[in-house]
């Protein structure tokens, strides 16, 4: 399934706009939420192909959002992929916990918009 | 013994036993019926009263069977319970719950002691505290939890109050029957005391105890770094918690809490500081690198060549800054023994590819001739791609720093026994032998380089740490005024694969083979 719709949950305005700008230019359909609560609501209300999730967020942390979506018995977003994008240095345990539930864990400072596009391109190819 | 011969498990004895008993009951009833029928027949009872003859036989069949089953049930119940207890003690796979000695019917029949004996025999440790705590008659106090944490009376209790380790004992109802002074307890408005420990996620003591009640007879578990209060609260302490569970014992749950506040609190503060510092520093870097990327793409047809060059310098500087931040973070992790390598099968070429663009741009922007020759047929290595790319980045960055404009830098790789060697060679200022011995020390900067070249002095320190965490080796050959060659030796994947799988590798690396997981900067760092 080709990735078309993307939800970005990111509280930093500069970074959020940066992703939105380059992803829109690459013809993705992008929604951007600034706080954790809105992010969780958006993820539950609409089916996105991909969710870009920050960890340090106001109202609700990225780890809590992921837990709410994929921590229970039922995966609430079975059709979505999730990429964690964070600059926060998590301890190993919490990082592992998130890695297990996500499709990728990336340090924002290392991922420029063009690299993000290539990562999304990789996600699009079915892993065999 | 029937238990061991045909069946494989002790629990298989029961179905066998059951079948034998059923056969015996049916057979004996048939014999009794035949005998009665024969006696009646001899007295010609069937001729005088056929109906009564039939009735007697039917009544005997029913009554005999029912009473046999009833006796069988009564007599075999203890065997069944014994077997269940043994099955659980032996650790055989089973879906049944082990019999609980505190069950009412066991207490009435006195079977409780039998079960307790089995459970005690199964526990290897004859724990003196269990014996002691069960010695004084305690049942009367179970009703009132508050009085249970009573002032020390015995020498042992007084001694326990002197230690900073906390001991907490609970009975089957999870009422605290003993707690020493150091125990982190909270008392609610009803005067009931409970443990205040903040476990991580779902791995709580309560969850574990529930699991034990269902499936275990004896169990032990350890948690580390468990605080008793939230981060901002007064008097926060950290414990390593050891819990032991002994089904049916008077002291069913014994907790030993080792106070590690001194050790963990410092780590906690540093961890917080580094985590937040990383977050703070990386934020602006993300924006700078990101917008440079966006702008360069959007302006590529508008910019003149020299303006492109200025853009490159910005990008190179931002990338270097990012690398230094990673060095600082890694150094901090390493010093706190938190630096972990996630080893996976990879190649030098794959690792280098992640930083190739960045290095090319860096060399070009600073007018160095960077030549990289990595043969395609090198053996695979066991490496953490992200960390190794940082090592190569550091070495090339140094080669650029300590060489002259227009100077050539060569990166080559070749197999060397069980290792793969990567050489980073420059023809720059080099260094005297007296400097080399200190080169890989933290914050070490040679007198000369301090005056002429900027740097933090941790690049080589952390590179050495990373390489050695791989089981490899880093070294340097240098000639003053002629340049330096750094050598990185990394074990081949083949030579460490068995060790990695056995899980006895010293750096706690994980083995990650195959695709599926996108690892940060392993593929996308260039």
PDB file of C-alpha atoms in Angstrom, chain A residues 1-3 28 50 81 83 103-104 106 114-128, chain B residues 515-519 522-524:
ATOM      1  CA  UNK A   1       0.000   0.000   0.000  1.00  0.00           C
ATOM      2  CA  UNK A   2       1.506   3.246  -1.042  1.00  0.00           C
ATOM      3  CA  UNK A   3       1.884   5.899   1.601  1.00  0.00           C
ATOM      4  CA  UNK A  28       1.854  13.765   0.358  1.00  0.00           C
ATOM      5  CA  UNK A  50       1.984   7.038   8.243  1.00  0.00           C
ATOM      6  CA  UNK A  81       3.005   2.857   9.986  1.00  0.00           C
ATOM      7  CA  UNK A  83       7.988   6.546  12.728  1.00  0.00           C
ATOM      8  CA  UNK A 103       8.263   0.929  12.378  1.00  0.00           C
ATOM      9  CA  UNK A 104      11.288   3.128  12.907  1.00  0.00           C
ATOM     10  CA  UNK A 106      14.995   8.207  14.219  1.00  0.00           C
ATOM     11  CA  UNK A 114      15.291  14.859   2.037  1.00  0.00           C
ATOM     12  CA  UNK A 115      16.476  11.911   4.130  1.00  0.00           C
ATOM     13  CA  UNK A 116      13.030  11.663   5.670  1.00  0.00           C
ATOM     14  CA  UNK A 117      11.597  11.343   2.165  1.00  0.00           C
ATOM     15  CA  UNK A 118      13.964   8.482   1.408  1.00  0.00           C
ATOM     16  CA  UNK A 119      13.049   6.760   4.685  1.00  0.00           C
ATOM     17  CA  UNK A 120       9.370   7.028   3.762  1.00  0.00           C
ATOM     18  CA  UNK A 121      10.237   5.633   0.353  1.00  0.00           C
ATOM     19  CA  UNK A 122      11.879   2.661   2.072  1.00  0.00           C
ATOM     20  CA  UNK A 123       8.845   2.114   4.287  1.00  0.00           C
ATOM     21  CA  UNK A 124       6.715   1.982   1.174  1.00  0.00           C
ATOM     22  CA  UNK A 125       8.582  -1.016  -0.138  1.00  0.00           C
ATOM     23  CA  UNK A 126       7.146  -4.139   1.462  1.00  0.00           C
ATOM     24  CA  UNK A 127       9.743  -5.732   3.711  1.00  0.00           C
ATOM     25  CA  UNK A 128      10.317  -9.290   2.610  1.00  0.00           C
TER      26      UNK A 128
ATOM     27  CA  UNK B 515      15.719  -5.936   7.210  1.00  0.00           C
ATOM     28  CA  UNK B 516      12.501  -4.533   8.546  1.00  0.00           C
ATOM     29  CA  UNK B 517      13.887  -2.228  11.159  1.00  0.00           C
ATOM     30  CA  UNK B 518      15.106   1.154  10.076  1.00  0.00           C
ATOM     31  CA  UNK B 519      17.960   1.984  12.348  1.00  0.00           C
ATOM     32  CA  UNK B 522      22.539   3.559   9.712  1.00  0.00           C
ATOM     33  CA  UNK B 523      21.154   4.079   6.265  1.00  0.00           C
ATOM     34  CA  UNK B 524      20.141   7.656   6.151  1.00  0.00           C
TER      35      UNK B 524
END
